[in-house]
C-alpha positions in Angstrom: 0.0 0.0 0.0 1.4 3.3 -1.1 1.6 6.1 1.6 0.5 9.5 0.4 2.5 12.6 1.2 -0.1 13.8 3.7 0.0 10.4 5.6 3.8 10.5 5.7 3.7 14.1 7.0 1.2 13.1 9.7 3.3 10.1 10.8 6.4 12.3 11.1 4.5 14.8 13.1 3.3 12.1 15.6 6.9 10.7 16.0 8.2 14.2 16.6 5.6 14.9 19.2 6.4 11.7 21.1 10.0 12.6 21.1 9.2 16.1 22.5 7.0 14.6 25.2 9.7 12.2 26.2 12.4 14.8 26.6 10.0 17.2 28.4 9.0 14.5 30.8 12.6 13.6 31.5 13.5 17.3 32.0 10.6 17.7 34.5 11.8 14.7 36.4 15.3 16.0 36.6 14.0 19.4 37.8 11.9 17.8 40.5 14.8 15.9 41.8 16.9 19.1 41.9 14.1 20.9 43.7 14.0 18.2 46.3 17.8 18.4 46.8 17.6 22.2 47.0 14.7 22.0 49.5 16.7 19.7 51.7 19.7 22.0 51.5 17.5 25.1 52.1 16.0 23.4 55.2 19.3 22.5 56.6 20.8 25.9 55.9 17.8 27.7 57.4 18.0 25.7 60.5 21.8 26.1 60.8 21.6 29.8 59.9 19.1 30.7 62.7 20.1 31.9 66.1 19.5 28.3 67.3 22.1 27.2 64.7 24.5 25.4 67.0 21.7 23.5 68.8 20.0 22.5 65.5 23.4 21.4 64.1 23.7 19.1 67.1 20.2 17.8 66.4 20.9 17.2 62.7 24.1 15.3 63.7 22.1 13.1 66.1 19.4 12.3 63.5 22.1 11.0 61.3 24.3 9.4 64.0 25.0 5.7 63.8 24.8 3.2 66.7 27.5 0.7 67.6 26.4 -1.6 64.7 26.6 1.2 62.1 22.9 1.7 61.9 20.9 4.9 62.2 19.2 5.2 65.6 15.6 4.2 65.7 14.4 6.2 68.7 14.6 9.8 70.0 14.4 10.4 73.8 12.1 13.3 74.6 11.8 15.1 78.0 8.7 17.3 78.0 7.6 18.1 81.5 9.8 19.7 84.2 9.6 22.8 86.4 11.9 25.7 85.8 12.3 26.4 89.5 13.6 22.9 90.4 14.4 20.0 88.0 16.9 17.3 87.2 16.9 17.7 83.4 20.8 17.8 83.3 21.1 14.6 85.4 18.5 12.8 83.2 20.2 13.8 80.0 23.6 12.7 81.3 22.1 9.4 82.4 20.8 8.6 78.9 23.7 10.0 77.0 26.2 8.0 79.1 24.4 4.8 78.3 23.2 5.6 74.7 25.2 8.5 73.3 24.1 7.8 69.8 20.4 8.4 70.6 19.0 11.9 70.0 17.9 13.6 73.3 15.5 16.5 73.1 14.3 18.7 75.9 11.0 20.4 75.0 9.7 23.6 76.6 7.1 26.2 75.6 9.4 29.1 76.2 13.1 29.4 77.2 13.5 28.1 80.7 14.6 30.5 83.5 16.9 30.0 85.2 18.6 28.6 82.0 19.2 24.9 81.7 22.8 23.7 81.6 22.6 20.9 79.1 25.3 18.4 78.3 26.8 18.2 74.8 24.5 16.2 72.6 21.3 17.5 74.1 18.9 19.7 72.2 16.5 22.3 73.7 13.4 22.8 71.5 11.1 25.7 72.2 7.5 25.4 71.0 6.6 29.1 71.1 7.1 30.8 67.7 9.6 33.6 67.4 9.4 36.3 64.8 13.1 35.9 63.9 13.0 32.2 63.4 11.7 30.0 60.5 8.5 28.2 61.3 10.1 24.8 61.3 12.4 25.9 64.2 9.5 25.5 66.6 7.7 22.5 65.2 8.9 19.3 66.7 8.0 17.1 63.8 10.8 18.7 61.8 13.3 17.7 64.5 12.4 14.1 65.3 13.6 12.0 62.4 13.6 8.6 64.1 11.0 5.9 63.8 10.1 5.9 67.5 10.0 8.5 70.3 10.6 7.7 73.9 8.7 10.0 76.4 10.3 10.2 79.8 9.4 12.1 83.0 11.8 14.4 84.9 14.2 12.6 87.3 14.2 9.2 85.5 17.5 7.4 84.9 18.7 4.9 82.3 20.8 2.2 83.9 20.5 -0.7 81.3 21.3 0.5 77.8 19.3 -2.2 76.0 15.9 -1.8 77.7 14.8 0.6 75.0 15.2 -2.2 72.4 13.0 -4.4 74.7 10.2 -1.8 74.5 10.6 -1.5 70.7 10.3 -5.3 70.3 7.1 -5.2 72.4 5.6 -2.5 70.3 6.6 -4.2 67.0 5.2 -7.5 68.3 1.7 -5.9 68.5 1.7 -5.8 64.7 0.1 -2.4 64.3 -3.0 -3.4 66.2 -4.9 -1.3 68.8 -1.8 -1.3 71.1 0.0 1.8 69.8 2.0 2.6 72.9 4.2 0.6 75.3 5.0 1.8 78.8 7.3 0.7 81.6 7.0 1.8 85.3 9.4 4.2 87.0 10.2 3.0 90.5 8.6 5.4 92.9 6.7 5.1 96.1 3.4 4.9 94.2 2.9 2.2 91.6 1.8 3.0 88.1 -1.9 2.1 87.6 -3.5 1.0 84.3 -6.8 2.8 83.7 -9.7 2.5 81.3 -10.5 6.0 79.9 -13.8 6.8 78.1 -14.0 10.2 76.5 -17.5 11.4 75.6 -17.1 14.8 73.8 -20.8 15.0 73.3 -21.3 15.2 77.0 -18.0 17.1 77.7 -16.9 14.3 80.0 -13.9 12.0 80.5 -14.4 8.9 82.8 -11.5 7.0 84.3 -11.9 3.6 85.9 -9.4 0.9 87.1 -8.4 -1.7 84.4 -7.7 -5.3 85.2 -4.1 -6.4 85.3 -2.7 -9.4 83.3 0.3 -11.7 84.0 2.3 -10.4 81.1 1.3 -6.8 81.4 -1.8 -4.7 81.3 -3.5 -3.3 78.2 -5.6 -0.2 78.9 -6.3 3.2 77.6 -4.5 5.5 80.2 -1.9 5.4 82.9 -1.8 7.0 86.4 1.6 7.5 87.9 5.2 7.7 86.8 6.1 5.8 83.6 8.1 6.0 80.4 6.2 5.6 77.1 7.4 4.5 73.7 5.3 5.1 70.6 5.9 5.5 66.9 6.8 9.1 65.9 4.2 9.0 63.1 1.5 8.2 65.6 2.6 11.0 68.0 2.5 13.6 65.3 -0.9 12.4 64.0 -2.4 13.7 67.2 -4.0 17.1 67.2 -1.9 18.3 70.2 1.1 15.9 70.3 3.0 17.6 73.1 0.2 19.2 75.1 0.4 19.6 78.9 0.0 17.8 81.2 1.6 15.4 78.8 0.0 12.1 79.8 -3.4 13.6 80.2 -3.3 15.2 76.8 -1.7 12.1 75.2 -4.2 9.5 76.6 -7.3 11.6 75.9 -6.4 11.8 72.3 -5.3 8.2 71.9 -8.4 7.0 73.7 -10.6 8.9 71.2 -8.8 7.1 68.4 -9.3 3.7 70.0 -5.5 3.2 70.7 -4.3 1.3 73.7 -1.2 1.3 75.9 0.5 -1.8 77.1 2.0 -1.4 80.6 4.9 -3.9 81.2 5.8 -5.2 84.6 9.5 -4.9 83.7 11.9 -3.4 82.8 11.6 -0.8 85.5 13.3 2.5 85.3 15.0 4.0 88.4 14.5 7.5 89.8 16.8 8.5 92.6 15.3 12.0 92.5 12.0 11.2 94.2 10.2 13.2 95.5 11.0 15.7 92.8 10.9 18.7 95.0 13.0 19.5 98.0 10.5 21.7 99.8 6.8 21.8 100.6 6.7 25.3 98.9 8.1 24.0 95.6 5.7 21.0 95.8 2.8 23.5 96.2 4.1 25.5 93.3 4.2 22.4 91.1 0.8 21.3 92.2 -0.7 24.7 91.4 0.9 24.8 88.0 -0.4 21.3 87.3 -3.9 22.3 88.2 -3.7 25.4 86.0 -2.3 23.4 83.1 -5.0 20.8 83.5 -7.7 23.5 83.4 -6.2 25.0 80.2 -6.0 21.6 78.6 -9.6 20.6 79.4 -10.9 23.9 78.1 -9.0 23.5 74.9 -10.3 19.9 74.5 -13.9 20.9 75.5 -14.0 18.7 78.6 -15.9 20.1 81.6 -16.0 17.1 83.9 -13.6 14.4 84.9 -14.8 11.3 86.7 -11.7 9.9 88.5 -11.1 6.2 89.3 -11.6 6.7 93.0 -15.1 8.1 92.3 -14.3 11.8 92.7 -15.3 14.4 90.2 -13.3 17.3 88.9 -15.2 20.2 87.2 -13.8 22.6 84.7 -17.0 24.4 83.7 -18.9 27.4 84.9 -19.7 28.2 88.5 -21.6 30.9 90.3 -18.6 33.2 89.9 -18.2 32.7 86.1 -20.5 33.3 83.2 -22.4 30.4 81.7 -20.6 28.2 79.1 -22.7 29.4 76.2 -24.0 32.7 74.8 -27.5 33.9 74.0 -29.6 31.1 72.4 -30.7 31.9 68.9 -33.8 30.2 67.3 -34.1 27.8 70.2 -30.8 26.1 69.2 -27.8 26.7 71.5 -24.4 27.0 69.8 -23.1 23.7 71.2 -25.7 21.7 69.3 -24.1 22.8 66.0 -20.8 21.2 67.4 -22.7 17.9 67.9 -22.5 18.4 71.7 -25.1 18.5 74.4 -25.5 20.8 77.3 -22.3 21.0 79.3 -22.6 19.0 82.5 -21.7 21.9 84.7 -24.7 23.8 83.2 -27.0 20.8 83.9 -25.6 20.7 87.4 -26.3 24.4 87.9 -29.8 24.0 86.5 -30.6 21.2 88.8 -29.4 23.2 91.8 -31.4 26.2 90.8 -34.5 24.1 90.2 -34.4 22.3 93.5 -33.8 25.6 95.3 -36.8 27.3 93.5 -39.1 24.4 94.0 -38.3 24.3 97.8 -39.2 28.0 98.1 -42.4 27.7 96.1 -43.5 24.7 98.2 -42.7 26.4 101.5 -44.6 29.5 100.3 -47.7 27.7 99.2 -47.3 28.5 95.5 -48.8 25.8 93.3 -46.4 24.8 90.5 -45.9 22.1 87.9 -43.2 21.1 85.5 -43.9 22.7 82.1 -43.1 22.0 78.5 -39.7 20.4 77.8 -39.0 20.2 81.5 -41.9 17.9 82.0 -40.9 16.0 78.9 -37.4 15.5 80.4 -39.0 14.2 83.7 -41.1 11.7 81.9 -38.4 10.5 79.5 -35.2 10.9 81.6 -36.4 11.6 85.1 -34.1 14.6 84.7 -33.4 17.6 82.4 -33.3 16.7 78.7 -29.5 16.3 78.0 -29.6 19.1 75.4 -31.9 21.5 77.2 -30.6 24.8 78.4 -33.2 26.1 80.9 -36.1 24.8 83.1 -39.7 25.9 82.9 -42.2 25.8 85.7 -45.9 26.8 85.5 -47.3 28.5 88.6 -50.8 29.9 89.6 -50.8 33.6 89.2 -53.1 34.0 92.2 -50.4 32.4 94.4 -47.6 34.9 93.6 -48.5 37.2 96.6 -47.8 34.2 98.9 -44.1 34.2 98.0 -41.8 36.9 99.3 -39.3 36.3 96.5 -41.8 37.0 93.8 -44.4 39.5 95.1 -42.2 42.7 95.0 -40.3 42.1 91.8 -42.1 45.0 90.0 -39.8 47.3 92.0 -36.7 45.5 90.8 -34.7 42.3 91.0 -33.8 40.5 94.2 -30.5 38.8 95.0 -31.3 36.5 97.9 -29.0 35.3 100.7 -27.8 32.4 98.6 -26.8 34.4 95.5 -29.8 33.5 93.3 -31.3 36.4 91.3 -35.1 36.7 91.2 -36.4 39.1 88.6 -39.3 39.9 86.2 -38.2 38.8 82.8 -37.7 41.6 80.2 -39.3 39.4 77.5 -42.8 39.5 79.1 -45.0 38.9 82.0 -43.2 36.1 83.7 -40.5 35.5 86.3 -36.9 34.3 86.0 -34.5 32.9 88.7 -30.8 33.2 87.6 -28.2 30.9 89.1 -26.2 34.0 90.1 -25.5 37.6 89.1 -22.6 36.3 86.9 -24.1 33.1 85.7 -27.4 33.4 83.9 -28.5 29.8 83.8 -32.1 30.1 84.8 -35.5 28.7 85.8 -38.5 30.5 84.2 -41.7 30.7 86.1 -44.8 31.1 84.0 -47.9 32.6 85.7 -51.1 30.9 84.4 -54.6 31.7 85.5 -57.9 29.8 84.7 -60.5 31.2 82.4 -63.6 29.2 81.7 -61.8 26.0 82.7 -58.8 26.7 80.5 -55.3 27.7 81.8 -54.0 30.8 80.0 -51.5 33.6 80.6 -50.6 37.0 79.4 -47.2 36.4 77.6 -46.8 33.8 74.9 -43.6 32.7 73.0 -43.2 31.4 69.5 -42.5 27.9 70.9 -44.9 25.3 69.5 -45.7 23.9 72.9 -46.6 27.3 74.4 -50.4 26.9 74.3 -53.4 27.0 76.5 -54.6 23.8 78.1 -57.6 22.5 80.2 -57.3 23.1 84.0 -58.3 19.5 84.7 -54.7 18.5 84.0 -53.8 20.3 87.2 -56.6 18.9 89.4 -54.9 17.3 91.0 -51.2 17.8 90.6 -49.3 14.6 91.0 -45.8 13.8 92.2 -43.1 13.0 89.6 -39.4 12.2 89.9 -37.2 14.9 88.5 -33.4 15.7 88.9 -33.1 13.7 92.1 -36.2 15.2 93.9 -39.9 14.7 93.8 -41.6 17.5 92.0 -45.2 18.0 90.8 -46.6 17.7 87.3 -49.9 17.5 85.5 -52.0 14.4 86.3 -52.0 12.9 82.8 -48.4 13.4 81.6 -48.8 11.8 78.2 -52.0 13.6 77.2 -50.6 16.9 78.4 -47.3 16.5 76.5 -49.0 15.3 73.3 -51.4 18.3 73.5 -48.3 20.5 73.7 -45.9 18.8 71.3 -47.8 16.3 69.3 -48.5 12.6 69.3 -45.5 10.3 70.1 -43.3 13.0 71.5 -42.2 10.9 74.5 -40.9 8.1 72.3 -39.4 10.3 69.6 -36.8 12.7 70.9 -35.8 15.7 68.8 -33.9 19.0 69.2 -36.0 22.1 69.9 -35.8 23.4 66.3 -35.2 20.6 63.9 -35.3 23.0 61.0 -31.9 24.3 62.3 -30.4 21.2 63.8 -31.8 17.7 63.8 -30.9 15.0 66.4 -29.0 12.1 65.0 -30.9 9.3 66.7 -28.2 6.7 65.8 -26.0 8.4 68.4 -28.4 8.1 71.3 
């Protein structure tokens, strides 16, 4: 078959284009490799050229140092928590470098310690707070830990047997990448390390610690209490949102528990600690305890945790109190801001609402004011025997004719009343009803709605745009009946179901929903 001139020309053009594409692709690959080399060189130069140049040079040297068998080190030792006013950082660093001089040793602090640390040669001080005269990587630890594993140690610990770190590495590798992502060993102190089960419920702003069972070959749990050393993969550490938050173990285990990771606590090897207790005076111990409490409060606030349930059964609260504003702002369209974050009412707010409700009900009962649980509050009592977990106030109906019987209510036209227990009684600015605030600072509140009968129907003078805010027959209140609510016996309408279905619609008890589903719907699969 003869090839025409046009066909030959087209064939030649195709071959030429293929050659051009080949050489362009090859040139791009060479340029990419040169850029990578240039990037590595720039990174090293920028680190060495900073005011921290000598320290970073030491770190770079460690990252590439070889062990006694000619291999690159697999683990970096990291000391994160210590007190500036009294510590044993120098002794700890000397202990590790004496036994394992080839392993990188990094001391991490938020800001430059004062008094300054005197660190042995081969130790790197890494500051986490950014500085305007430094490149960003100078303060980001993931740029400075180049090993496969990181070894987290507390202040005062000593390394006496050089090969115990390899034992921990073998233990972690033996887990095969399963749920055990951390391996720990105890530090010999007066109190033993305890393995705990930690459950973090962000929706309820709560972390619950409970004792975990021990096994013969070590315990597998989700948190530790006490002095320990912890080994984990560097990749896992820097996949955490706050890898080096403080207090270190609290921050670490909250984040790992949320990911379903576990820690294996070995019975041996044990690490020694001759510097125990860490502090030489009661004053320094008090300072350390105070700083720990403050750091824990900052951590819980940043993680959105308001309540800790401790293994011994005690509670710690990090939410609002009578002296602080409530944990959320003005509610818009019946949907508090925390619902948009897939969270329910903070437990400290529920606690304050319960306290206020019990207090108000006690005063109403002692004053002879007839009351009943109204609206969503009654719904919570029937469904939960408590406040609905996502509700943000409490509603009580009262008989208007009984208001003069109560000293806390009868004179509120003249202004608000702050009673002897710090509760604020006032007439609401939104209409003709009453409000009892938890305190002058904290405006969590109970609303009192004055109803009066008219032709057998309970009505009132102020109405809201809430669907359930409607008139109802007085026979629901004749008689009022006891009902369990928030740990006390309160009073409610005599036919709970009929009353609630009149207010909210049929099936409301069995079908929970947020107050304004048009703005935010409840995901019932998470109940």
